[in-house]
């Protein structure tokens, strides 16, 4: 940034309550909800933790569904709230099923809170929220959904699916800021939170503070100075999606996932980590490294071939075996996907890994055809 451009950001007119409320309304429309939406001044972990600490009472029973690292984080928060936690886990190579959730609810009738991640960018899988939501509604529990990686990449029908607490962030498929997030809260979730004596108050984690100081007052006076730049960036991200058409943005993400998977399967050596196409998240494709080859070496070789591609190794215990190709936001782009495949092919050749398609030509053709099939279909 130069001295000439800095005043454009530093000397903006204040963001008033009316404008803040209009941004929340735009986010609510994107989330397909008529319930309350609160924009919170922090990365999406803030409202996710706020939801759990607000709605989960000591001595209650919660069902935590784990299909990736964020589900594991939720379990820790639930236990620290004093809840007994029932866990349903699916392999990171797939998704949880509604039957697994229904079985857990039948075996544990006291469950009154369910936490679920829609799509896990870190592991590349996505869960069938519509069907799971139906099972949870029949049981009568609250459903909290982490939709940070799914919003704008795949359908998100908050009200139709019966999601009581739905959290989004702007930094993935929305191609927006990371420093602001939002949560929708259903009427019955507000009732549960109000009845929880342990719900945070006078705290950055307090949803009740937002309700009493912002929502109940008709959203006429902000309770604090807003994160102005982040809120304006969030609004621009939503406006751009609206201008492009949500269906078109979702199609780009689906096309990117389909193209990456088709290209990799044709290339050989690598394989999609998430086995079934229907379980694959549209924001990122995870790949299993060849036997005897460290995924981190593959990534390093690919980035040596083209440092611009969004390819990285997984974190933690999966670092040696999982490669992640990101294709969310502005990187849900045909040329980005093709560039990523070309870099992976060149990196594997440099490592001496045999390929079914040694020059990568057929892999790029397969990826292009898969992209077109989604966009044109």
mmCIF file of C-alpha atoms in Angstrom:
data_model
loop_
_atom_site.group_PDB
_atom_site.id
_atom_site.type_symbol
_atom_site.label_atom_id
_atom_site.label_comp_id
_atom_site.label_asym_id
_atom_site.label_seq_id
_atom_site.Cartn_x
_atom_site.Cartn_y
_atom_site.Cartn_z
ATOM 1 C CA UNK A 1 0.000 0.000 0.000
ATOM 2 C CA UNK A 2 1.304 3.473 -0.870
ATOM 3 C CA UNK A 3 0.861 6.728 1.002
ATOM 4 C CA UNK A 4 -1.525 7.835 -1.727
ATOM 5 C CA UNK A 5 -3.918 4.922 -1.244
ATOM 6 C CA UNK A 6 -3.861 4.705 2.554
ATOM 7 C CA UNK A 7 -6.241 7.656 3.169
ATOM 8 C CA UNK A 8 -8.949 5.837 1.182
ATOM 9 C CA UNK A 9 -9.021 3.250 3.967
ATOM 10 C CA UNK A 10 -8.115 5.395 6.958
ATOM 11 C CA UNK A 11 -10.480 8.304 6.377
ATOM 12 C CA UNK A 12 -13.753 6.495 5.732
ATOM 13 C CA UNK A 13 -16.978 7.857 7.118
ATOM 14 C CA UNK A 14 -18.049 5.993 10.280
ATOM 15 C CA UNK A 15 -20.036 2.802 9.812
ATOM 16 C CA UNK A 16 -23.366 3.487 11.466
ATOM 17 C CA UNK A 17 -25.906 1.139 12.996
ATOM 18 C CA UNK A 18 -28.170 1.264 9.960
ATOM 19 C CA UNK A 19 -25.400 0.214 7.589
ATOM 20 C CA UNK A 20 -24.242 -2.520 10.001
ATOM 21 C CA UNK A 21 -27.803 -3.874 10.146
ATOM 22 C CA UNK A 22 -28.135 -3.823 6.354
ATOM 23 C CA UNK A 23 -24.967 -5.915 6.047
ATOM 24 C CA UNK A 24 -26.415 -8.433 8.498
ATOM 25 C CA UNK A 25 -29.582 -8.589 6.393
ATOM 26 C CA UNK A 26 -27.554 -9.293 3.256
ATOM 27 C CA UNK A 27 -25.754 -12.096 5.064
ATOM 28 C CA UNK A 28 -29.090 -13.504 6.263
ATOM 29 C CA UNK A 29 -30.326 -13.632 2.676
ATOM 30 C CA UNK A 30 -27.179 -15.485 1.614
ATOM 31 C CA UNK A 31 -27.717 -17.985 4.444
ATOM 32 C CA UNK A 32 -31.368 -18.416 3.488
ATOM 33 C CA UNK A 33 -32.640 -17.553 6.935
ATOM 34 C CA UNK A 34 -35.288 -15.278 8.403
ATOM 35 C CA UNK A 35 -33.881 -15.777 11.887
ATOM 36 C CA UNK A 36 -31.653 -13.316 13.736
ATOM 37 C CA UNK A 37 -28.181 -12.881 12.258
ATOM 38 C CA UNK A 38 -25.407 -11.283 14.299
ATOM 39 C CA UNK A 39 -22.170 -10.173 12.633
ATOM 40 C CA UNK A 40 -19.359 -10.693 15.135
ATOM 41 C CA UNK A 41 -16.045 -8.887 15.195
ATOM 42 C CA UNK A 42 -13.591 -11.737 14.844
ATOM 43 C CA UNK A 43 -12.670 -14.877 12.926
ATOM 44 C CA UNK A 44 -15.332 -17.597 12.827
ATOM 45 C CA UNK A 45 -13.926 -19.460 15.839
ATOM 46 C CA UNK A 46 -15.386 -16.596 17.907
ATOM 47 C CA UNK A 47 -19.084 -17.267 17.147
ATOM 48 C CA UNK A 48 -18.500 -21.029 17.085
ATOM 49 C CA UNK A 49 -17.209 -20.987 20.652
ATOM 50 C CA UNK A 50 -19.850 -18.429 21.615
ATOM 51 C CA UNK A 51 -22.616 -20.748 20.372
ATOM 52 C CA UNK A 52 -21.389 -23.702 22.390
ATOM 53 C CA UNK A 53 -20.708 -21.762 25.580
ATOM 54 C CA UNK A 54 -24.062 -19.965 25.293
ATOM 55 C CA UNK A 55 -26.313 -22.928 24.526
ATOM 56 C CA UNK A 56 -24.708 -25.851 26.382
ATOM 57 C CA UNK A 57 -25.518 -26.236 30.079
ATOM 58 C CA UNK A 58 -23.517 -28.089 32.721
ATOM 59 C CA UNK A 59 -24.866 -31.606 33.142
ATOM 60 C CA UNK A 60 -26.439 -31.704 29.675
ATOM 61 C CA UNK A 61 -25.643 -34.233 26.952
ATOM 62 C CA UNK A 62 -24.324 -33.196 23.555
ATOM 63 C CA UNK A 63 -23.643 -35.097 20.358
ATOM 64 C CA UNK A 64 -20.460 -34.013 18.583
ATOM 65 C CA UNK A 65 -19.928 -35.216 15.026
ATOM 66 C CA UNK A 66 -16.283 -35.398 13.977
ATOM 67 C CA UNK A 67 -15.227 -35.526 10.342
ATOM 68 C CA UNK A 68 -12.173 -33.295 10.671
ATOM 69 C CA UNK A 69 -10.173 -31.070 13.006
ATOM 70 C CA UNK A 70 -12.885 -28.542 13.776
ATOM 71 C CA UNK A 71 -15.218 -31.211 15.074
ATOM 72 C CA UNK A 72 -12.427 -32.271 17.415
ATOM 73 C CA UNK A 73 -12.174 -28.674 18.683
ATOM 74 C CA UNK A 74 -15.897 -28.540 19.410
ATOM 75 C CA UNK A 75 -15.636 -31.612 21.624
ATOM 76 C CA UNK A 76 -13.164 -29.840 23.877
ATOM 77 C CA UNK A 77 -15.405 -26.817 24.241
ATOM 78 C CA UNK A 78 -18.443 -28.963 24.983
ATOM 79 C CA UNK A 79 -16.627 -30.822 27.767
ATOM 80 C CA UNK A 80 -15.355 -27.574 29.267
ATOM 81 C CA UNK A 81 -18.980 -26.428 29.504
ATOM 82 C CA UNK A 82 -19.706 -29.431 31.698
ATOM 83 C CA UNK A 83 -21.583 -31.471 29.105
ATOM 84 C CA UNK A 84 -21.389 -35.198 28.674
ATOM 85 C CA UNK A 85 -20.234 -35.639 25.091
ATOM 86 C CA UNK A 86 -21.334 -38.438 22.796
ATOM 87 C CA UNK A 87 -19.098 -38.660 19.745
ATOM 88 C CA UNK A 88 -19.865 -39.903 16.244
ATOM 89 C CA UNK A 89 -16.769 -40.102 14.076
ATOM 90 C CA UNK A 90 -16.443 -40.751 10.362
ATOM 91 C CA UNK A 91 -13.162 -41.432 8.570
ATOM 92 C CA UNK A 92 -11.647 -38.313 7.043
ATOM 93 C CA UNK A 93 -11.996 -40.125 3.718
ATOM 94 C CA UNK A 94 -15.785 -39.864 3.858
ATOM 95 C CA UNK A 95 -18.808 -38.327 5.560
ATOM 96 C CA UNK A 96 -21.048 -39.122 8.493
ATOM 97 C CA UNK A 97 -24.418 -40.683 7.628
ATOM 98 C CA UNK A 98 -27.868 -39.743 8.936
ATOM 99 C CA UNK A 99 -28.255 -43.313 10.202
ATOM 100 C CA UNK A 100 -25.156 -42.929 12.387
ATOM 101 C CA UNK A 101 -26.637 -39.771 13.875
ATOM 102 C CA UNK A 102 -30.056 -41.380 14.366
ATOM 103 C CA UNK A 103 -28.480 -44.382 16.107
ATOM 104 C CA UNK A 104 -26.573 -42.104 18.501
ATOM 105 C CA UNK A 105 -29.700 -40.103 19.316
ATOM 106 C CA UNK A 106 -31.756 -43.248 19.983
ATOM 107 C CA UNK A 107 -29.033 -44.643 22.235
ATOM 108 C CA UNK A 108 -28.737 -41.345 24.136
ATOM 109 C CA UNK A 109 -32.207 -39.757 24.457
ATOM 110 C CA UNK A 110 -30.868 -37.013 26.763
ATOM 111 C CA UNK A 111 -28.943 -35.387 23.897
ATOM 112 C CA UNK A 112 -30.211 -31.824 23.474
ATOM 113 C CA UNK A 113 -27.407 -30.270 21.413
ATOM 114 C CA UNK A 114 -25.721 -31.484 18.212
ATOM 115 C CA UNK A 115 -22.605 -29.916 16.677
ATOM 116 C CA UNK A 116 -21.718 -30.558 13.047
ATOM 117 C CA UNK A 117 -19.322 -29.198 10.433
ATOM 118 C CA UNK A 118 -20.870 -28.876 6.987
ATOM 119 C CA UNK A 119 -17.649 -28.978 4.943
ATOM 120 C CA UNK A 120 -14.128 -29.537 6.245
ATOM 121 C CA UNK A 121 -11.649 -27.735 4.029
ATOM 122 C CA UNK A 122 -8.800 -29.324 5.983
ATOM 123 C CA UNK A 123 -9.874 -32.874 5.126
ATOM 124 C CA UNK A 124 -11.862 -32.195 1.955
ATOM 125 C CA UNK A 125 -15.126 -33.848 2.970
ATOM 126 C CA UNK A 126 -18.686 -32.570 3.308
ATOM 127 C CA UNK A 127 -21.633 -33.869 5.313
ATOM 128 C CA UNK A 128 -25.319 -34.339 4.283
ATOM 129 C CA UNK A 129 -26.760 -31.602 6.471
ATOM 130 C CA UNK A 130 -30.310 -31.701 5.111
ATOM 131 C CA UNK A 131 -30.800 -35.345 6.063
ATOM 132 C CA UNK A 132 -28.946 -35.000 9.369
ATOM 133 C CA UNK A 133 -30.995 -31.914 10.224
ATOM 134 C CA UNK A 134 -34.204 -33.867 9.740
ATOM 135 C CA UNK A 135 -33.047 -36.551 12.157
ATOM 136 C CA UNK A 136 -32.005 -33.961 14.757
ATOM 137 C CA UNK A 137 -35.322 -32.091 14.470
ATOM 138 C CA UNK A 138 -37.266 -35.303 15.054
ATOM 139 C CA UNK A 139 -35.230 -35.859 18.218
ATOM 140 C CA UNK A 140 -35.798 -32.264 19.378
ATOM 141 C CA UNK A 141 -32.166 -31.245 19.904
ATOM 142 C CA UNK A 142 -30.612 -27.962 18.859
ATOM 143 C CA UNK A 143 -28.368 -28.183 15.793
ATOM 144 C CA UNK A 144 -25.238 -26.040 15.494
ATOM 145 C CA UNK A 145 -23.630 -25.974 12.051
ATOM 146 C CA UNK A 146 -20.177 -24.760 11.098
ATOM 147 C CA UNK A 147 -20.785 -23.532 7.537
ATOM 148 C CA UNK A 148 -17.599 -21.485 7.264
ATOM 149 C CA UNK A 149 -16.197 -23.545 4.384
ATOM 150 C CA UNK A 150 -19.521 -24.337 2.731
ATOM 151 C CA UNK A 151 -21.283 -20.992 2.414
ATOM 152 C CA UNK A 152 -21.251 -19.911 -1.253
ATOM 153 C CA UNK A 153 -19.600 -23.193 -2.285
ATOM 154 C CA UNK A 154 -22.635 -25.430 -1.888
ATOM 155 C CA UNK A 155 -26.284 -24.916 -0.940
ATOM 156 C CA UNK A 156 -26.842 -23.637 2.593
ATOM 157 C CA UNK A 157 -30.544 -23.640 3.531
ATOM 158 C CA UNK A 158 -30.386 -22.710 7.185
ATOM 159 C CA UNK A 159 -34.105 -22.499 7.947
ATOM 160 C CA UNK A 160 -35.222 -25.316 5.665
ATOM 161 C CA UNK A 161 -32.706 -27.691 7.246
ATOM 162 C CA UNK A 162 -33.687 -26.726 10.795
ATOM 163 C CA UNK A 163 -30.292 -25.321 11.782
ATOM 164 C CA UNK A 164 -30.596 -23.427 15.065
ATOM 165 C CA UNK A 165 -27.098 -21.941 15.205
ATOM 166 C CA UNK A 166 -25.309 -21.471 11.890
ATOM 167 C CA UNK A 167 -21.865 -19.877 11.696
ATOM 168 C CA UNK A 168 -20.222 -18.541 8.558
ATOM 169 C CA UNK A 169 -16.984 -16.743 7.756
ATOM 170 C CA UNK A 170 -16.046 -14.767 4.695
ATOM 171 C CA UNK A 171 -12.560 -16.054 3.996
ATOM 172 C CA UNK A 172 -13.251 -19.223 2.004
ATOM 173 C CA UNK A 173 -15.761 -19.511 -0.857
ATOM 174 C CA UNK A 174 -17.042 -15.970 -0.305
ATOM 175 C CA UNK A 175 -13.563 -14.643 -1.122
ATOM 176 C CA UNK A 176 -13.956 -12.080 1.636
ATOM 177 C CA UNK A 177 -12.318 -11.115 4.936
ATOM 178 C CA UNK A 178 -11.264 -13.446 7.734
ATOM 179 C CA UNK A 179 -11.628 -10.914 10.537
ATOM 180 C CA UNK A 180 -15.423 -10.826 10.718
ATOM 181 C CA UNK A 181 -18.002 -13.612 10.886
ATOM 182 C CA UNK A 182 -21.699 -14.134 11.453
ATOM 183 C CA UNK A 183 -24.083 -16.458 13.251
ATOM 184 C CA UNK A 184 -27.793 -17.024 12.765
ATOM 185 C CA UNK A 185 -29.730 -17.840 15.943
ATOM 186 C CA UNK A 186 -33.183 -19.422 15.891
ATOM 187 C CA UNK A 187 -35.949 -18.444 18.293
ATOM 188 C CA UNK A 188 -35.668 -21.693 20.217
ATOM 189 C CA UNK A 189 -31.887 -21.300 20.421
ATOM 190 C CA UNK A 190 -32.360 -17.870 21.994
ATOM 191 C CA UNK A 191 -34.749 -19.459 24.511
ATOM 192 C CA UNK A 192 -32.190 -22.134 25.368
ATOM 193 C CA UNK A 193 -29.423 -19.549 25.751
ATOM 194 C CA UNK A 194 -31.561 -17.293 27.970
ATOM 195 C CA UNK A 195 -32.312 -20.249 30.251
ATOM 196 C CA UNK A 196 -28.633 -21.163 30.627
ATOM 197 C CA UNK A 197 -27.288 -19.569 33.801
ATOM 198 C CA UNK A 198 -23.735 -20.309 32.618
ATOM 199 C CA UNK A 199 -24.119 -18.488 29.291
ATOM 200 C CA UNK A 200 -21.386 -15.819 28.970
ATOM 201 C CA UNK A 201 -22.367 -12.288 29.967
ATOM 202 C CA UNK A 202 -20.365 -9.061 29.677
ATOM 203 C CA UNK A 203 -17.995 -11.062 27.507
ATOM 204 C CA UNK A 204 -16.700 -11.060 23.937
ATOM 205 C CA UNK A 205 -18.282 -14.533 23.726
ATOM 206 C CA UNK A 206 -21.710 -13.354 24.861
ATOM 207 C CA UNK A 207 -24.540 -13.782 22.389
ATOM 208 C CA UNK A 208 -26.945 -12.528 25.060
ATOM 209 C CA UNK A 209 -25.077 -9.218 25.206
ATOM 210 C CA UNK A 210 -25.615 -8.819 21.461
ATOM 211 C CA UNK A 211 -29.293 -9.653 21.811
ATOM 212 C CA UNK A 212 -30.005 -7.273 24.660
ATOM 213 C CA UNK A 213 -27.807 -4.397 23.540
ATOM 214 C CA UNK A 214 -28.299 -4.647 19.780
ATOM 215 C CA UNK A 215 -31.220 -6.786 18.649
ATOM 216 C CA UNK A 216 -33.764 -5.997 21.375
ATOM 217 C CA UNK A 217 -33.114 -2.291 20.826
ATOM 218 C CA UNK A 218 -34.120 -2.569 17.186
ATOM 219 C CA UNK A 219 -30.497 -2.536 15.956
ATOM 220 C CA UNK A 220 -30.507 1.238 16.319
ATOM 221 C CA UNK A 221 -27.326 1.706 18.379
ATOM 222 C CA UNK A 222 -24.148 -0.338 18.039
ATOM 223 C CA UNK A 223 -22.846 -1.682 21.363
ATOM 224 C CA UNK A 224 -19.232 -0.997 20.381
ATOM 225 C CA UNK A 225 -17.082 0.480 17.634
ATOM 226 C CA UNK A 226 -17.496 -1.804 14.603
ATOM 227 C CA UNK A 227 -14.656 -3.430 12.702
ATOM 228 C CA UNK A 228 -15.342 -1.092 9.840
ATOM 229 C CA UNK A 229 -12.962 -2.304 7.141
ATOM 230 C CA UNK A 230 -13.842 -5.952 7.704
ATOM 231 C CA UNK A 231 -17.583 -5.228 7.672
ATOM 232 C CA UNK A 232 -17.302 -3.290 4.422
ATOM 233 C CA UNK A 233 -15.243 -6.092 2.911
ATOM 234 C CA UNK A 234 -17.867 -8.622 4.021
ATOM 235 C CA UNK A 235 -20.553 -6.535 2.365
ATOM 236 C CA UNK A 236 -18.558 -6.344 -0.861
ATOM 237 C CA UNK A 237 -18.081 -10.118 -0.829
ATOM 238 C CA UNK A 238 -21.836 -10.677 -0.461
ATOM 239 C CA UNK A 239 -22.595 -8.079 -3.124
ATOM 240 C CA UNK A 240 -20.173 -9.727 -5.554
ATOM 241 C CA UNK A 241 -21.828 -13.104 -5.009
ATOM 242 C CA UNK A 242 -25.205 -11.488 -5.609
ATOM 243 C CA UNK A 243 -23.954 -9.859 -8.798
ATOM 244 C CA UNK A 244 -22.376 -13.081 -10.084
ATOM 245 C CA UNK A 245 -25.372 -15.170 -9.023
ATOM 246 C CA UNK A 246 -25.143 -17.610 -6.132
ATOM 247 C CA UNK A 247 -25.944 -20.575 -8.364
ATOM 248 C CA UNK A 248 -23.057 -19.649 -10.656
ATOM 249 C CA UNK A 249 -20.627 -19.279 -7.748
ATOM 250 C CA UNK A 250 -21.661 -22.675 -6.392
ATOM 251 C CA UNK A 251 -21.273 -24.193 -9.866
ATOM 252 C CA UNK A 252 -17.708 -22.868 -10.115
ATOM 253 C CA UNK A 253 -16.789 -24.548 -6.855
ATOM 254 C CA UNK A 254 -18.406 -27.821 -7.862
ATOM 255 C CA UNK A 255 -16.655 -27.674 -11.220
ATOM 256 C CA UNK A 256 -13.300 -27.075 -9.538
ATOM 257 C CA UNK A 257 -13.709 -30.143 -7.321
ATOM 258 C CA UNK A 258 -14.909 -32.343 -10.186
ATOM 259 C CA UNK A 259 -12.084 -31.188 -12.453
ATOM 260 C CA UNK A 260 -9.401 -31.744 -9.818
ATOM 261 C CA UNK A 261 -10.634 -35.239 -9.002
ATOM 262 C CA UNK A 262 -10.942 -36.209 -12.688
ATOM 263 C CA UNK A 263 -7.482 -34.891 -13.493
ATOM 264 C CA UNK A 264 -5.820 -36.660 -10.579
ATOM 265 C CA UNK A 265 -7.467 -39.974 -11.379
ATOM 266 C CA UNK A 266 -6.202 -39.757 -14.956
ATOM 267 C CA UNK A 267 -2.721 -38.626 -13.934
ATOM 268 C CA UNK A 268 -2.153 -41.590 -11.653
ATOM 269 C CA UNK A 269 0.122 -41.949 -8.590
ATOM 270 C CA UNK A 270 -2.126 -39.659 -6.535
ATOM 271 C CA UNK A 271 -5.675 -40.560 -5.481
ATOM 272 C CA UNK A 272 -8.523 -38.524 -3.979
ATOM 273 C CA UNK A 273 -8.371 -38.885 -0.200
ATOM 274 C CA UNK A 274 -12.179 -38.613 0.004
ATOM 275 C CA UNK A 275 -13.295 -41.738 -1.804
ATOM 276 C CA UNK A 276 -16.830 -40.939 -3.002
ATOM 277 C CA UNK A 277 -17.502 -37.897 -5.173
ATOM 278 C CA UNK A 278 -20.683 -37.106 -3.238
ATOM 279 C CA UNK A 279 -18.683 -36.818 -0.005
ATOM 280 C CA UNK A 280 -16.102 -34.435 -1.512
ATOM 281 C CA UNK A 281 -16.196 -30.798 -0.457
ATOM 282 C CA UNK A 282 -16.256 -28.250 -3.277
ATOM 283 C CA UNK A 283 -13.790 -25.925 -1.529
ATOM 284 C CA UNK A 284 -10.734 -28.173 -1.449
ATOM 285 C CA UNK A 285 -9.641 -31.543 -2.789
ATOM 286 C CA UNK A 286 -7.431 -33.681 -0.589
ATOM 287 C CA UNK A 287 -5.149 -36.247 -2.191
ATOM 288 C CA UNK A 288 -3.375 -39.324 -0.886
ATOM 289 C CA UNK A 289 0.362 -39.267 -1.590
ATOM 290 C CA UNK A 290 1.928 -42.240 -3.413
ATOM 291 C CA UNK A 291 3.114 -45.120 -1.251
ATOM 292 C CA UNK A 292 6.552 -44.405 0.160
ATOM 293 C CA UNK A 293 6.473 -40.733 -0.833
ATOM 294 C CA UNK A 294 6.113 -37.942 1.714
ATOM 295 C CA UNK A 295 3.241 -35.590 0.825
ATOM 296 C CA UNK A 296 5.380 -32.639 1.911
ATOM 297 C CA UNK A 297 7.980 -33.543 -0.704
ATOM 298 C CA UNK A 298 5.303 -33.669 -3.387
ATOM 299 C CA UNK A 299 4.025 -30.241 -2.371
ATOM 300 C CA UNK A 300 7.525 -28.772 -2.311
ATOM 301 C CA UNK A 301 8.235 -30.157 -5.785
ATOM 302 C CA UNK A 302 4.920 -28.856 -7.135
ATOM 303 C CA UNK A 303 5.548 -25.384 -5.720
ATOM 304 C CA UNK A 304 9.065 -25.448 -7.168
ATOM 305 C CA UNK A 305 7.408 -25.992 -10.539
ATOM 306 C CA UNK A 306 4.825 -23.235 -10.002
ATOM 307 C CA UNK A 307 4.863 -21.251 -6.777
ATOM 308 C CA UNK A 308 1.482 -19.653 -7.532
ATOM 309 C CA UNK A 309 -0.675 -22.770 -7.228
ATOM 310 C CA UNK A 310 -2.823 -23.272 -4.083
ATOM 311 C CA UNK A 311 -1.300 -26.618 -3.103
ATOM 312 C CA UNK A 312 -0.250 -27.457 0.448
ATOM 313 C CA UNK A 313 0.442 -30.382 2.736
ATOM 314 C CA UNK A 314 -2.007 -31.252 5.475
ATOM 315 C CA UNK A 315 -1.246 -30.361 9.065
ATOM 316 C CA UNK A 316 -0.563 -32.575 12.053
ATOM 317 C CA UNK A 317 -0.725 -36.337 11.819
ATOM 318 C CA UNK A 318 -1.806 -36.265 8.168
ATOM 319 C CA UNK A 319 1.126 -34.169 6.973
ATOM 320 C CA UNK A 320 3.047 -37.109 5.489
ATOM 321 C CA UNK A 321 0.151 -38.606 3.568
ATOM 322 C CA UNK A 322 -2.303 -35.858 2.578
ATOM 323 C CA UNK A 323 -1.962 -33.136 -0.071
ATOM 324 C CA UNK A 324 -4.546 -30.388 -0.235
ATOM 325 C CA UNK A 325 -5.513 -28.505 -3.394
ATOM 326 C CA UNK A 326 -7.512 -25.414 -2.448
ATOM 327 C CA UNK A 327 -10.059 -24.148 -4.949
ATOM 328 C CA UNK A 328 -12.279 -21.746 -3.081
ATOM 329 C CA UNK A 329 -13.185 -18.130 -3.638
ATOM 330 C CA UNK A 330 -11.346 -16.637 -6.579
ATOM 331 C CA UNK A 331 -9.313 -19.844 -6.877
ATOM 332 C CA UNK A 332 -12.432 -21.764 -7.921
ATOM 333 C CA UNK A 333 -11.198 -21.086 -11.414
ATOM 334 C CA UNK A 334 -10.550 -23.371 -14.371
ATOM 335 C CA UNK A 335 -7.030 -22.083 -15.016
ATOM 336 C CA UNK A 336 -6.080 -22.347 -11.360
ATOM 337 C CA UNK A 337 -7.215 -25.977 -11.270
ATOM 338 C CA UNK A 338 -5.363 -26.828 -14.477
ATOM 339 C CA UNK A 339 -2.265 -25.045 -13.192
ATOM 340 C CA UNK A 340 -2.416 -27.017 -9.939
ATOM 341 C CA UNK A 341 -2.638 -30.315 -11.818
ATOM 342 C CA UNK A 342 0.241 -29.361 -14.108
ATOM 343 C CA UNK A 343 2.410 -28.399 -11.138
ATOM 344 C CA UNK A 344 1.619 -31.661 -9.336
ATOM 345 C CA UNK A 345 2.482 -33.636 -12.469
ATOM 346 C CA UNK A 346 5.776 -31.827 -12.883
ATOM 347 C CA UNK A 347 6.572 -32.233 -9.192
ATOM 348 C CA UNK A 348 5.896 -35.969 -9.267
ATOM 349 C CA UNK A 349 8.064 -36.388 -12.360
ATOM 350 C CA UNK A 350 10.853 -34.491 -10.612
ATOM 351 C CA UNK A 351 10.613 -36.942 -7.712
ATOM 352 C CA UNK A 352 10.795 -39.874 -10.096
ATOM 353 C CA UNK A 353 7.258 -41.092 -9.349
ATOM 354 C CA UNK A 354 5.801 -43.155 -12.238
ATOM 355 C CA UNK A 355 2.605 -41.697 -13.719
ATOM 356 C CA UNK A 356 -0.154 -43.320 -15.757
ATOM 357 C CA UNK A 357 -0.181 -40.126 -17.834
ATOM 358 C CA UNK A 358 3.513 -39.160 -17.902
ATOM 359 C CA UNK A 359 3.165 -35.843 -19.733
ATOM 360 C CA UNK A 360 -0.110 -34.868 -18.018
ATOM 361 C CA UNK A 361 -1.903 -34.093 -21.281
ATOM 362 C CA UNK A 362 -4.750 -36.558 -20.754
ATOM 363 C CA UNK A 363 -5.128 -35.449 -17.151
ATOM 364 C CA UNK A 364 -5.606 -31.821 -18.157
ATOM 365 C CA UNK A 365 -8.072 -32.855 -20.851
ATOM 366 C CA UNK A 366 -10.054 -34.926 -18.337
ATOM 367 C CA UNK A 367 -10.093 -32.024 -15.898
ATOM 368 C CA UNK A 368 -11.270 -29.612 -18.574
ATOM 369 C CA UNK A 369 -14.041 -31.962 -19.648
ATOM 370 C CA UNK A 370 -15.197 -32.422 -16.045
ATOM 371 C CA UNK A 371 -15.225 -28.649 -15.541
ATOM 372 C CA UNK A 372 -17.331 -28.117 -18.674
ATOM 373 C CA UNK A 373 -19.744 -30.886 -17.740
ATOM 374 C CA UNK A 374 -20.577 -29.183 -14.447
ATOM 375 C CA UNK A 375 -20.796 -25.644 -15.823
ATOM 376 C CA UNK A 376 -22.815 -26.604 -18.872
ATOM 377 C CA UNK A 377 -24.959 -29.172 -17.086
#
